[in-house]
């Protein structure tokens, strides 16, 4: 069987050294041996990884991908060996996590202190975005998703349910009045997201059915935290998760309106790659999603 890990190590050294001679010297090999090894990788893959010139080497697009994946795979291999030799309690490495801005700030971030107390050697690479990420392409280990899951091939752990609420600041309601019916929304400044449809819609209950109502307003944004701040500042009405506006409602910065028309709930899941053989760092982080279930159940 070919020594794929060894080939990857040589390839990485060539890229980082910038030429065959320097890489060969560092690895105590001859330049011709290194060159032949790289050619063998390219022949097996059927693509060119390096553009060669008399002055320097440069990565092709395929070479860049091979370089990035090789880095990740070798790091994973190092981590597996470290776990087996030192035990799970000494687990280290990086777990890459993605969450929506609001759920990341109010849900995920408060759990990290406890996580690091248990696993001080694991680094969390946390990215917050309300846009969907591709776990494969973005090399994400765990992604928290709000709403219906589209990709059934992903493994998922259900965290809980978030109910949506329509809210506004007392100052806004004093100036523009409190909406009493769905039809009243037509005369209000309704803040919307810009990444789902050309025209923002709010699913609202009318009688025994739920209807998507188009709304308009002075602000479109790609994250819920910006929208929440705008609502607190009196810009307009916002439709946000109950966990997101919980503190604002309790402290009077926001007021819920049209509560009887908002019947939609969205499930929150933690998506992840791998199964029984997932890295310990990822399994450890998933175990720390348990407190998030209690967080979502709070009134």
Coordinates of C-alpha atoms in Angstrom, one line a residue:
X1 CA 0.0 0.0 0.0
X2 CA 1.3 3.5 -0.9
X3 CA 2.4 5.7 2.0
X4 CA -0.1 8.5 1.3
X5 CA 0.6 10.3 4.6
X6 CA 4.3 10.3 3.8
X7 CA 3.7 11.7 0.3
X8 CA 1.5 14.4 1.8
X9 CA 4.3 15.4 4.2
X10 CA 6.7 15.7 1.3
X11 CA 4.3 17.7 -0.7
X12 CA 3.7 20.1 2.2
X13 CA 7.4 20.6 2.7
X14 CA 7.9 21.4 -1.0
X15 CA 5.2 24.0 -0.9
X16 CA 6.4 25.6 2.3
X17 CA 10.1 25.5 1.2
X18 CA 9.3 26.9 -2.2
X19 CA 11.5 24.5 -4.2
X20 CA 12.6 20.9 -4.5
X21 CA 16.2 21.5 -3.4
X22 CA 15.3 23.2 -0.1
X23 CA 12.6 20.6 0.7
X24 CA 15.0 17.7 -0.1
X25 CA 17.7 19.2 2.1
X26 CA 15.2 19.5 5.0
X27 CA 14.0 15.9 4.6
X28 CA 17.4 14.4 3.9
X29 CA 16.4 13.3 0.4
X30 CA 17.7 14.1 -3.1
X31 CA 16.0 16.7 -5.2
X32 CA 15.4 14.1 -7.9
X33 CA 13.6 11.8 -5.4
X34 CA 11.4 14.6 -4.2
X35 CA 10.6 15.6 -7.8
X36 CA 9.7 12.0 -8.8
X37 CA 7.5 11.7 -5.7
X38 CA 5.5 14.8 -6.6
X39 CA 5.2 13.6 -10.2
X40 CA 3.9 10.3 -8.9
X41 CA 1.2 12.0 -6.9
X42 CA 0.2 14.0 -9.9
X43 CA 0.1 10.9 -12.1
X44 CA -2.1 9.1 -9.6
X45 CA -4.5 12.0 -9.2
X46 CA -4.5 12.9 -12.9
X47 CA -4.0 16.6 -12.2
X48 CA -1.1 19.0 -12.0
X49 CA -0.5 20.2 -8.5
X50 CA 2.5 22.5 -9.0
X51 CA 3.5 24.9 -11.8
X52 CA 7.3 24.6 -12.2
X53 CA 9.7 27.2 -13.4
X54 CA 13.4 27.8 -13.1
X55 CA 12.9 30.4 -10.4
X56 CA 10.0 29.2 -8.3
X57 CA 7.1 26.8 -7.7
X58 CA 3.4 27.8 -7.6
X59 CA 0.3 25.9 -6.7
X60 CA -2.4 25.2 -9.2
X61 CA -6.0 25.4 -8.0
X62 CA -5.9 21.6 -7.6
X63 CA -2.6 21.9 -5.8
X64 CA -4.1 24.5 -3.4
X65 CA -7.0 22.1 -2.5
X66 CA -4.6 19.2 -2.1
X67 CA -2.4 21.3 0.2
X68 CA -5.3 22.4 2.4
X69 CA -6.8 18.9 2.7
X70 CA -3.4 17.4 3.4
X71 CA -2.8 19.9 6.2
X72 CA -6.1 19.0 7.8
X73 CA -5.7 15.2 7.4
X74 CA -2.2 15.2 8.9
X75 CA -3.3 17.4 11.8
X76 CA -6.2 14.9 12.4
X77 CA -3.7 12.0 12.3
X78 CA -1.5 13.7 14.9
X79 CA -4.5 14.3 17.1
X80 CA -5.6 10.7 16.9
X81 CA -2.2 9.5 17.9
X82 CA -2.0 12.0 20.8
X83 CA -5.4 10.9 22.1
X84 CA -4.4 7.3 22.0
X85 CA -1.1 7.8 23.7
X86 CA -2.2 10.4 26.3
X87 CA -5.9 9.7 26.8
X88 CA -9.0 11.6 26.0
X89 CA -8.6 14.0 28.9
X90 CA -5.5 15.4 27.2
X91 CA -7.4 16.0 23.9
X92 CA -6.4 19.1 21.9
X93 CA -6.7 20.6 18.5
X94 CA -9.2 22.9 17.0
X95 CA -13.0 22.4 16.7
X96 CA -14.5 24.7 14.0
X97 CA -18.0 25.9 14.9
X98 CA -20.5 28.0 13.0
X99 CA -23.7 29.5 14.3
X100 CA -26.2 32.2 13.5
X101 CA -25.1 35.6 15.0
X102 CA -27.9 35.6 17.6
X103 CA -27.7 32.0 18.7
X104 CA -23.9 32.3 18.8
X105 CA -23.9 35.3 21.1
X106 CA -26.7 34.4 23.4
X107 CA -26.5 30.6 23.3
X108 CA -23.1 29.3 22.3
X109 CA -20.7 31.8 23.8
X110 CA -21.9 31.5 27.4
X111 CA -21.2 27.7 27.3
X112 CA -17.5 28.1 26.3
X113 CA -16.1 28.9 29.7
X114 CA -17.4 25.6 31.0
X115 CA -16.1 23.8 27.9
X116 CA -12.6 25.2 28.3
X117 CA -12.5 24.3 32.0
X118 CA -13.1 20.7 31.0
X119 CA -10.9 20.7 27.8
X120 CA -8.3 23.5 28.2
X121 CA -6.3 22.2 25.2
X122 CA -9.1 22.4 22.7
X123 CA -9.3 25.6 20.7
X124 CA -12.7 26.8 19.4
X125 CA -12.7 28.5 16.0
X126 CA -16.2 30.1 16.2
X127 CA -17.7 31.9 13.2
X128 CA -21.0 33.7 13.4
X129 CA -23.1 34.2 10.3
X130 CA -26.8 33.9 9.5
X131 CA -25.8 32.6 6.0
X132 CA -25.8 28.8 5.5
X133 CA -22.3 27.2 5.4
X134 CA -21.2 24.1 3.7
X135 CA -19.5 21.9 6.3
X136 CA -17.4 20.1 3.8
X137 CA -16.2 23.2 1.9
X138 CA -15.7 25.4 4.9
X139 CA -14.1 22.6 7.0
X140 CA -16.6 23.2 9.7
X141 CA -16.9 20.5 12.5
X142 CA -20.2 21.7 14.0
X143 CA -22.8 24.0 12.6
X144 CA -25.9 25.2 14.5
X145 CA -28.9 25.5 12.1
X146 CA -32.2 27.2 12.8
X147 CA -35.1 26.0 10.7
X148 CA -35.9 22.9 8.6
X149 CA -32.9 20.8 7.7
X150 CA -32.4 20.5 4.0
X151 CA -29.5 18.1 3.8
X152 CA -30.6 14.7 5.1
X153 CA -27.1 13.2 4.7
X154 CA -25.8 15.3 7.6
X155 CA -25.8 13.9 11.1
X156 CA -27.8 16.2 13.5
X157 CA -28.5 16.6 17.2
X158 CA -31.7 18.4 18.0
X159 CA -31.1 21.2 20.4
X160 CA -34.6 22.6 20.9
X161 CA -37.3 24.9 19.4
X162 CA -37.3 28.6 19.1
X163 CA -40.6 30.5 18.8
X164 CA -40.7 33.7 16.8
X165 CA -42.0 37.0 18.2
X166 CA -42.8 40.3 16.6
X167 CA -41.4 43.1 18.7
X168 CA -40.9 46.9 18.8
X169 CA -39.6 49.5 21.2
X170 CA -42.0 51.4 23.4
X171 CA -40.8 54.6 21.7
X172 CA -41.7 53.3 18.2
X173 CA -45.2 52.1 19.4
X174 CA -45.8 55.5 21.0
X175 CA -45.0 57.3 17.8
X176 CA -46.6 55.0 15.3
X177 CA -49.2 53.1 17.3
X178 CA -49.5 49.4 18.1
X179 CA -50.6 47.1 15.3
X180 CA -53.8 45.3 16.2
X181 CA -54.2 43.1 13.2
X182 CA -52.1 41.6 10.4
X183 CA -53.4 44.2 8.0
X184 CA -52.0 46.9 10.2
X185 CA -48.5 45.8 9.2
X186 CA -48.9 47.5 5.9
X187 CA -48.5 50.9 7.5
X188 CA -45.6 49.9 9.7
X189 CA -41.8 49.8 9.2
X190 CA -41.1 46.1 9.2
X191 CA -37.4 45.2 9.3
X192 CA -36.4 42.2 7.1
X193 CA -33.6 39.8 6.2
X194 CA -31.9 40.1 2.8
X195 CA -30.8 36.6 2.2
X196 CA -33.9 34.5 1.7
X197 CA -36.2 36.3 -0.8
X198 CA -36.3 39.5 -2.9
X199 CA -39.2 40.6 -0.6
X200 CA -39.1 39.7 3.1
X201 CA -42.0 37.7 4.3
X202 CA -43.4 36.9 7.7
X203 CA -45.3 33.6 8.2
X204 CA -48.4 34.8 10.2
X205 CA -51.5 33.0 11.4
X206 CA -54.8 34.1 9.8
X207 CA -57.7 32.1 11.2
X208 CA -56.8 28.4 11.0
X209 CA -54.0 28.8 8.5
X210 CA -50.5 30.3 8.3
X211 CA -49.9 32.7 5.4
X212 CA -46.6 34.3 4.2
X213 CA -47.2 38.0 4.5
X214 CA -44.8 40.3 2.5
X215 CA -43.5 43.2 4.6
X216 CA -41.5 46.3 3.8
X217 CA -39.3 48.5 5.8
X218 CA -36.3 50.8 5.9
X219 CA -33.8 48.1 6.9
X220 CA -32.7 44.8 5.3
X221 CA -29.9 42.9 7.1
X222 CA -28.1 39.6 7.0
X223 CA -28.1 39.0 10.7
X224 CA -30.6 39.0 13.5
X225 CA -28.4 41.0 16.0
X226 CA -28.3 44.0 13.7
X227 CA -32.1 43.8 13.4
X228 CA -32.6 43.5 17.2
X229 CA -30.5 46.6 17.8
X230 CA -32.4 48.5 15.2
X231 CA -35.7 47.5 16.9
X232 CA -34.4 48.6 20.3
X233 CA -33.4 51.9 18.8
X234 CA -37.0 52.5 17.6
X235 CA -36.5 51.9 13.9
X236 CA -39.4 49.5 13.4
X237 CA -41.0 46.1 14.0
X238 CA -38.8 43.0 14.0
X239 CA -39.6 39.3 13.9
X240 CA -37.0 37.5 16.0
X241 CA -36.5 34.3 18.0
X242 CA -37.8 34.4 21.5
X243 CA -34.4 33.5 23.0
X244 CA -32.9 36.5 21.1
X245 CA -35.2 39.1 22.6
X246 CA -35.8 37.5 26.0
X247 CA -33.7 40.0 28.0
X248 CA -35.1 43.0 26.0
X249 CA -38.7 42.0 26.8
X250 CA -37.9 41.4 30.4
X251 CA -36.2 44.8 30.8
X252 CA -38.8 46.7 28.8
X253 CA -36.6 47.7 25.9
X254 CA -38.9 45.8 23.5
X255 CA -42.6 44.9 23.6
X256 CA -44.2 42.0 21.9
X257 CA -47.1 42.7 19.5
X258 CA -49.5 40.6 17.5
X259 CA -48.7 37.6 19.7
X260 CA -51.8 35.7 18.5
X261 CA -50.7 35.8 14.9
X262 CA -47.2 34.4 15.3
X263 CA -47.5 30.6 15.4
X264 CA -44.4 29.5 13.7
X265 CA -41.6 27.6 15.5
X266 CA -38.2 26.7 14.2
X267 CA -36.2 23.7 15.4
X268 CA -32.5 24.2 16.1
X269 CA -30.0 21.4 15.4
X270 CA -26.3 20.9 15.7
X271 CA -25.0 19.4 12.4
X272 CA -21.8 17.6 12.3
X273 CA -19.7 15.3 10.1
X274 CA -18.6 11.8 11.0
X275 CA -20.1 9.3 13.3
X276 CA -18.6 6.8 15.7
X277 CA -15.1 7.7 14.5
X278 CA -15.4 11.4 14.9
X279 CA -12.5 13.2 16.6
X280 CA -12.7 13.4 20.3
X281 CA -12.5 17.2 20.2
X282 CA -15.8 17.3 18.1
X283 CA -17.5 14.8 20.3
X284 CA -16.5 16.7 23.4
X285 CA -17.9 19.9 22.0
X286 CA -21.2 18.2 21.0
X287 CA -21.6 17.1 24.6
X288 CA -21.5 20.7 25.6
X289 CA -24.6 21.5 23.6
X290 CA -26.7 20.0 26.3
X291 CA -26.9 23.3 28.3
X292 CA -28.3 24.9 25.2
X293 CA -31.4 22.8 25.5
X294 CA -32.2 24.3 28.9
X295 CA -31.4 27.8 27.5
X296 CA -34.0 27.4 24.8
X297 CA -36.6 26.2 27.3
X298 CA -36.4 29.3 29.4
X299 CA -39.5 31.4 29.4

